[in-house]
Short mmCIF file of C-alpha atoms in Angstrom, two decimals:
data_model
loop_
_atom_site.label_atom_id
_atom_site.label_comp_id
_atom_site.label_asym_id
_atom_site.label_seq_id
_atom_site.Cartn_x
_atom_site.Cartn_y
_atom_site.Cartn_z
CA UNK V 1 -12.76 153.20 99.34
CA UNK V 2 -10.32 156.22 100.14
CA UNK V 3 -13.21 158.26 100.99
CA UNK V 4 -13.40 159.47 104.77
CA UNK V 5 -10.05 157.64 105.29
CA UNK V 6 -6.72 159.31 106.65
CA UNK V 7 -3.83 158.13 104.53
CA UNK V 8 -0.37 158.59 105.25
CA UNK V 9 2.45 158.27 102.58
CA UNK V 10 6.12 157.87 103.53
CA UNK V 11 8.58 159.68 101.32
CA UNK V 12 5.31 161.52 100.34
CA UNK V 13 7.19 164.61 98.72
CA UNK V 14 8.59 162.35 95.80
CA UNK V 15 6.97 161.95 92.48
CA UNK V 16 4.75 159.03 93.51
CA UNK V 17 3.64 160.78 96.77
CA UNK V 18 2.61 163.83 94.85
CA UNK V 19 0.88 162.01 91.96
CA UNK V 20 -0.88 159.78 94.39
CA UNK V 21 -1.96 162.67 96.56
CA UNK V 22 -3.59 164.62 93.58
CA UNK V 23 -5.19 161.54 92.39
CA UNK V 24 -6.58 160.73 95.81
CA UNK V 25 -7.86 164.19 96.44
CA UNK V 26 -9.41 164.58 92.77
CA UNK V 27 -11.11 161.24 92.69
CA UNK V 28 -12.09 160.43 96.40
CA UNK V 29 -12.83 162.28 99.51
CA UNK V 30 -10.24 161.33 101.94
CA UNK V 31 -10.67 162.81 105.48
CA UNK V 32 -6.82 163.60 105.51
CA UNK V 33 -3.72 163.02 103.56
CA UNK V 34 -0.58 163.15 105.59
CA UNK V 35 2.71 163.68 103.98
CA UNK V 36 5.55 162.31 105.77
CA UNK V 37 8.99 163.14 104.54
CA UNK V 38 12.26 164.59 106.07
CA UNK V 39 12.66 167.25 103.25
CA UNK V 40 11.35 170.62 104.74
CA UNK V 41 11.58 172.48 101.37
CA UNK V 42 9.76 169.77 99.41
CA UNK V 43 7.02 170.00 102.05
CA UNK V 44 7.04 173.92 101.21
CA UNK V 45 6.92 173.50 97.43
CA UNK V 46 4.28 170.64 97.66
CA UNK V 47 2.01 172.61 99.99
CA UNK V 48 1.93 175.64 97.62
CA UNK V 49 1.17 173.39 94.56
CA UNK V 50 -1.70 171.85 96.30
CA UNK V 51 -2.82 174.95 98.33
CA UNK V 52 -6.48 174.23 97.09
CA UNK V 53 -6.68 171.34 99.38
CA UNK V 54 -4.90 172.65 102.45
CA UNK V 55 -7.99 171.82 104.65
CA UNK V 56 -7.16 168.09 104.09
CA UNK V 57 -3.40 167.97 103.77
CA UNK V 58 -0.95 167.59 106.47
CA UNK V 59 2.92 167.85 106.28
CA UNK V 60 4.99 165.93 108.91
CA UNK V 61 8.70 166.30 109.04
CA UNK V 62 10.14 162.65 109.86
CA UNK V 63 12.49 159.95 108.76
CA UNK V 64 11.37 156.33 108.59
CA UNK V 65 14.78 155.69 110.69
CA UNK V 66 12.77 157.36 113.60
CA UNK V 67 10.37 154.71 115.05
CA UNK V 68 9.32 157.22 117.72
CA UNK V 69 8.28 159.89 115.17
CA UNK V 70 6.49 157.07 113.11
CA UNK V 71 4.49 155.95 116.17
CA UNK V 72 3.28 159.45 116.53
CA UNK V 73 2.48 160.11 113.02
CA UNK V 74 0.61 156.80 112.53
CA UNK V 75 -1.89 157.68 115.35
CA UNK V 76 -5.46 157.80 113.79
CA UNK V 77 -4.15 156.76 110.38
CA UNK V 78 -6.17 154.26 108.27
CA UNK V 79 -3.86 153.53 105.29
CA UNK V 80 -0.14 153.87 105.16
CA UNK V 81 1.84 153.88 101.72
CA UNK V 82 5.35 153.04 102.15
CA UNK V 83 7.20 155.05 99.47
CA UNK V 84 10.32 156.24 101.27
CA UNK V 85 13.58 154.66 100.24
CA UNK V 86 17.12 155.37 99.01
CA UNK V 87 16.86 154.47 95.36
CA UNK V 88 19.90 155.65 93.38
CA UNK V 89 22.03 152.51 92.69
CA UNK V 90 25.35 154.19 92.75
CA UNK V 91 24.70 156.04 95.98
CA UNK V 92 23.55 152.78 97.90
CA UNK V 93 26.75 151.18 96.51
CA UNK V 94 28.92 153.81 97.94
CA UNK V 95 26.99 154.07 101.08
CA UNK V 96 25.70 150.59 101.92
CA UNK V 97 25.15 151.08 105.61
CA UNK V 98 22.94 154.18 104.77
CA UNK V 99 20.74 152.16 102.40
CA UNK V 100 20.39 149.47 105.04
CA UNK V 101 19.21 152.03 107.59
CA UNK V 102 16.54 153.40 105.35
CA UNK V 103 15.26 150.59 103.15
CA UNK V 104 15.39 147.73 105.75
CA UNK V 105 15.39 149.24 109.27
CA UNK V 106 12.96 151.94 108.08
CA UNK V 107 10.75 149.11 106.62
CA UNK V 108 10.71 147.32 109.76
CA UNK V 109 9.98 150.49 111.77
CA UNK V 110 7.10 151.32 109.41
CA UNK V 111 5.75 147.77 110.06
CA UNK V 112 6.22 148.10 113.95
CA UNK V 113 4.43 151.44 113.99
CA UNK V 114 1.39 150.26 112.00
CA UNK V 115 0.93 147.13 114.17
CA UNK V 116 1.04 149.32 117.24
CA UNK V 117 -1.25 152.21 116.19
CA UNK V 118 -4.14 150.59 114.61
CA UNK V 119 -3.44 151.22 110.92
CA UNK V 120 -5.71 148.87 108.91
CA UNK V 121 -3.76 148.64 105.49
CA UNK V 122 -0.04 149.21 104.49
CA UNK V 123 1.00 148.93 100.73
CA UNK V 124 4.82 149.14 100.15
CA UNK V 125 6.20 150.16 96.95
CA UNK V 126 8.80 147.68 95.44
CA UNK V 127 11.04 147.66 92.33
CA UNK V 128 12.04 145.24 89.67
CA UNK V 129 15.53 145.46 91.07
CA UNK V 130 14.39 143.52 94.04
CA UNK V 131 14.09 140.45 91.92
CA UNK V 132 17.14 138.40 91.50
CA UNK V 133 19.07 141.61 92.72
CA UNK V 134 22.43 142.40 91.24
CA UNK V 135 23.02 145.65 93.35
CA UNK V 136 22.71 146.64 96.89
CA UNK V 137 19.69 148.64 96.14
CA UNK V 138 18.02 145.75 94.94
CA UNK V 139 19.10 143.61 97.58
CA UNK V 140 17.84 146.00 100.28
CA UNK V 141 14.60 146.06 98.67
CA UNK V 142 14.25 142.34 98.50
CA UNK V 143 14.69 142.23 102.22
CA UNK V 144 12.04 144.95 102.59
CA UNK V 145 9.64 142.98 100.40
CA UNK V 146 10.22 139.87 102.55
CA UNK V 147 9.66 141.93 105.82
CA UNK V 148 6.28 143.47 104.62
CA UNK V 149 5.13 140.05 103.51
CA UNK V 150 6.04 138.33 106.81
CA UNK V 151 4.49 141.10 108.71
CA UNK V 152 1.14 139.43 108.15
CA UNK V 153 2.44 136.74 110.50
CA UNK V 154 2.39 139.18 113.38
CA UNK V 155 -1.25 140.83 112.84
CA UNK V 156 -2.91 138.43 115.02
CA UNK V 157 -6.38 139.34 115.70
CA UNK V 158 -5.47 143.07 114.49
CA UNK V 159 -7.35 144.25 111.48
CA UNK V 160 -4.49 144.83 109.51
CA UNK V 161 -2.85 143.59 106.45
CA UNK V 162 0.36 144.19 104.47
CA UNK V 163 0.86 144.04 100.74
CA UNK V 164 3.34 145.04 97.85
CA UNK V 165 3.20 146.59 94.51
CA UNK V 166 6.00 146.16 92.04
CA UNK V 167 7.00 147.92 89.04
CA UNK V 168 10.29 149.44 87.17
CA UNK V 169 11.51 152.62 86.33
CA UNK V 170 8.47 155.04 85.87
CA UNK V 171 8.60 156.84 82.48
CA UNK V 172 10.22 159.92 82.78
CA UNK V 173 11.48 159.64 86.28
CA UNK V 174 14.59 161.24 87.60
CA UNK V 175 17.65 159.27 86.49
CA UNK V 176 15.95 157.21 84.05
CA UNK V 177 16.73 157.00 80.25
CA UNK V 178 13.99 159.31 78.76
CA UNK V 179 15.16 162.51 80.79
CA UNK V 180 18.75 161.65 79.76
CA UNK V 181 18.19 161.24 76.22
CA UNK V 182 15.90 164.42 76.25
CA UNK V 183 18.78 166.46 77.75
CA UNK V 184 21.18 165.23 75.12
CA UNK V 185 18.78 166.30 72.47
CA UNK V 186 18.32 169.67 73.73
CA UNK V 187 21.93 170.16 73.96
CA UNK V 188 22.06 169.56 70.09
CA UNK V 189 23.56 166.07 70.42
CA UNK V 190 23.26 163.88 67.25
CA UNK V 191 23.82 160.58 68.88
CA UNK V 192 22.20 158.80 71.73
CA UNK V 193 24.54 156.33 73.55
CA UNK V 194 23.23 152.77 74.29
CA UNK V 195 24.64 150.81 77.08
CA UNK V 196 23.76 147.45 75.31
CA UNK V 197 21.60 147.04 72.14
CA UNK V 198 19.88 144.03 73.54
CA UNK V 199 18.35 146.02 76.49
CA UNK V 200 14.54 146.16 77.00
CA UNK V 201 12.36 147.86 79.66
CA UNK V 202 8.73 147.79 80.61
CA UNK V 203 6.67 151.01 80.07
CA UNK V 204 4.51 152.20 83.24
CA UNK V 205 3.28 155.86 83.76
CA UNK V 206 3.10 157.31 87.01
CA UNK V 207 -0.63 157.19 86.83
CA UNK V 208 -0.48 153.55 86.32
CA UNK V 209 1.76 153.21 89.35
CA UNK V 210 -0.93 155.16 91.44
CA UNK V 211 -3.76 152.90 90.09
CA UNK V 212 -1.85 149.65 91.13
CA UNK V 213 -1.50 150.89 94.68
CA UNK V 214 -5.33 151.82 94.80
CA UNK V 215 -5.84 148.28 93.42
CA UNK V 216 -3.77 146.88 96.27
CA UNK V 217 -5.61 148.99 99.01
CA UNK V 218 -8.95 147.70 97.67
CA UNK V 219 -8.27 144.02 97.17
CA UNK V 220 -5.22 142.97 99.17
CA UNK V 221 -6.02 140.37 102.19
CA UNK V 222 -2.35 140.06 103.15
CA UNK V 223 1.07 139.27 101.77
CA UNK V 224 0.20 139.75 98.00
CA UNK V 225 2.69 141.25 95.46
CA UNK V 226 0.77 143.12 92.71
CA UNK V 227 2.19 143.43 89.33
CA UNK V 228 0.69 145.60 86.22
CA UNK V 229 0.50 144.01 82.78
CA UNK V 230 2.31 146.50 80.80
CA UNK V 231 4.13 146.81 77.48
CA UNK V 232 7.81 146.55 76.72
CA UNK V 233 10.03 148.44 74.52
CA UNK V 234 13.56 148.35 73.10
CA UNK V 235 15.98 150.99 74.23
CA UNK V 236 17.16 151.22 70.49
CA UNK V 237 13.57 151.98 69.52
CA UNK V 238 13.02 154.63 72.02
CA UNK V 239 16.32 156.38 70.85
CA UNK V 240 14.95 156.18 67.40
CA UNK V 241 11.70 157.50 68.41
CA UNK V 242 13.16 160.54 70.25
CA UNK V 243 15.84 161.16 67.78
CA UNK V 244 15.17 159.70 64.39
CA UNK V 245 18.11 158.68 62.35
CA UNK V 246 20.46 159.31 65.38
CA UNK V 247 23.63 157.19 65.76
CA UNK V 248 23.55 154.76 68.76
CA UNK V 249 27.21 154.07 70.03
CA UNK V 250 27.15 151.12 72.43
CA UNK V 251 28.89 152.15 75.61
CA UNK V 252 28.75 149.01 77.87
CA UNK V 253 26.40 148.05 80.65
CA UNK V 254 26.89 149.97 83.77
CA UNK V 255 27.59 148.38 87.22
CA UNK V 256 24.55 147.03 88.77
CA UNK V 257 22.30 147.31 85.63
CA UNK V 258 20.13 144.50 84.08
CA UNK V 259 19.47 143.89 80.53
CA UNK V 260 15.87 143.38 81.11
CA UNK V 261 13.34 144.35 84.07
CA UNK V 262 12.21 141.03 85.79
CA UNK V 263 8.80 141.06 87.51
CA UNK V 264 7.94 137.33 88.16
CA UNK V 265 10.64 134.63 88.52
CA UNK V 266 9.94 130.91 87.50
CA UNK V 267 10.36 130.32 91.19
CA UNK V 268 7.58 132.58 92.01
CA UNK V 269 5.29 131.09 89.20
CA UNK V 270 4.06 128.45 91.70
CA UNK V 271 1.90 130.92 93.59
CA UNK V 272 1.54 133.62 90.82
CA UNK V 273 -2.13 134.00 89.42
CA UNK V 274 -2.95 136.11 86.23
CA UNK V 275 -5.89 138.70 85.97
CA UNK V 276 -7.20 140.90 83.31
CA UNK V 277 -4.73 143.58 83.86
CA UNK V 278 -2.26 142.46 86.27
CA UNK V 279 -0.32 139.55 88.18
CA UNK V 280 -0.53 138.79 91.85
CA UNK V 281 2.28 136.75 93.46
CA UNK V 282 0.65 135.35 96.60
CA UNK V 283 2.76 134.46 99.80
CA UNK V 284 4.06 130.73 99.88
CA UNK V 285 3.36 130.85 103.56
CA UNK V 286 -0.53 131.63 104.72
CA UNK V 287 -0.39 132.97 108.32
CA UNK V 288 -4.16 133.66 108.97
CA UNK V 289 -7.55 132.88 107.68
CA UNK V 290 -7.95 136.61 106.40
CA UNK V 291 -5.58 135.90 103.42
CA UNK V 292 -7.30 134.82 100.49
CA UNK V 293 -6.64 134.17 96.77
CA UNK V 294 -8.99 136.10 94.47
CA UNK V 295 -10.77 133.37 92.52
CA UNK V 296 -11.21 135.44 89.39
CA UNK V 297 -7.68 134.75 88.26
CA UNK V 298 -5.72 131.58 87.09
CA UNK V 299 -2.60 130.09 88.17
CA UNK V 300 0.25 130.78 85.63
CA UNK V 301 1.83 127.86 84.00
CA UNK V 302 4.61 125.96 85.56
CA UNK V 303 7.89 127.61 84.44
CA UNK V 304 6.16 131.01 83.77
CA UNK V 305 8.49 134.07 84.07
CA UNK V 306 7.43 137.74 83.57
CA UNK V 307 10.19 140.13 82.18
CA UNK V 308 10.61 142.83 79.61
CA UNK V 309 12.22 140.69 77.16
CA UNK V 310 9.58 137.68 77.13
CA UNK V 311 6.49 140.01 76.99
CA UNK V 312 3.63 139.41 74.51
CA UNK V 313 2.79 143.11 74.24
CA UNK V 314 5.51 145.35 72.59
CA UNK V 315 5.51 149.34 71.71
CA UNK V 316 6.50 150.34 68.23
CA UNK V 317 8.76 153.20 67.38
CA UNK V 318 5.65 155.30 66.48
CA UNK V 319 3.86 154.47 69.44
CA UNK V 320 6.77 155.33 71.59
CA UNK V 321 7.07 158.74 69.96
CA UNK V 322 3.54 159.50 70.72
CA UNK V 323 3.97 158.37 74.30
CA UNK V 324 7.12 160.49 75.02
CA UNK V 325 5.32 163.36 73.99
CA UNK V 326 2.88 162.98 76.85
CA UNK V 327 5.67 162.17 79.54
CA UNK V 328 6.04 164.88 82.10
CA UNK V 329 9.78 164.92 83.04
CA UNK V 330 10.48 164.74 86.77
CA UNK V 331 12.63 167.74 87.88
#
């Protein structure tokens, strides 16, 4: 369904954008993939990495804060994937206005540009931190999610829908625990600090994140939040898998950090449906007759919640050890 389509990725020089672009070009035959980002050097690096596809790749310098530039970039685009965001929790805490400008105002600019230029599908990347947010980054992403869901109310007779995919930290992503532990081990450390021994996380690979976006592009009718069914792990088990027998001093949870990743709240369970390999949280308000519930799923039980500590699937230390070996650390 990506074949013969023009796809634009905001923040496209990031890890998701690069992975999605490689996946789309290798498995489909898109007419064009447009990388929209403000980092000219990353454009240069990515263009060199994917030079074999240069006939179908375009690089646009631009910021989601710039609505006029978005309007120009979206002309002739079929699908938009919105991955641009300020994501570092401490940076957002110290620069709240900048986070708001990019994560909230930028989201509204993407919505308006898509509505005005004939785009047919928009998928926005969300985060577990947008669920019951405890830091500014999560708060801005909660607002962004609400904006993209409500954007379906403004579609009218336009052939367009907006949906969301939600997942936590990708295994190996910059600033996450695996590269941190890896750097300590390479420095010859014999202990790995743990913020809280009770901490759990979901395991999702970059490829799984890309596949979830493709699913949303294929299936969304408007307002859905797609969430993968993925295994959980204990941070202490990850440390043991990466450095067997190591000491694990408990150093205390960091500001803005949660013990567990939450994907579906009890409050959302009233409109959450379970499918073979994913959940969909449907909007509580239906704005047009194009929005549909996929009948192959079933409504989750009342009071259901999906978080990394109440999962039914867990990774063992041995499984983690093998999976870490396959992780490509983001540079």
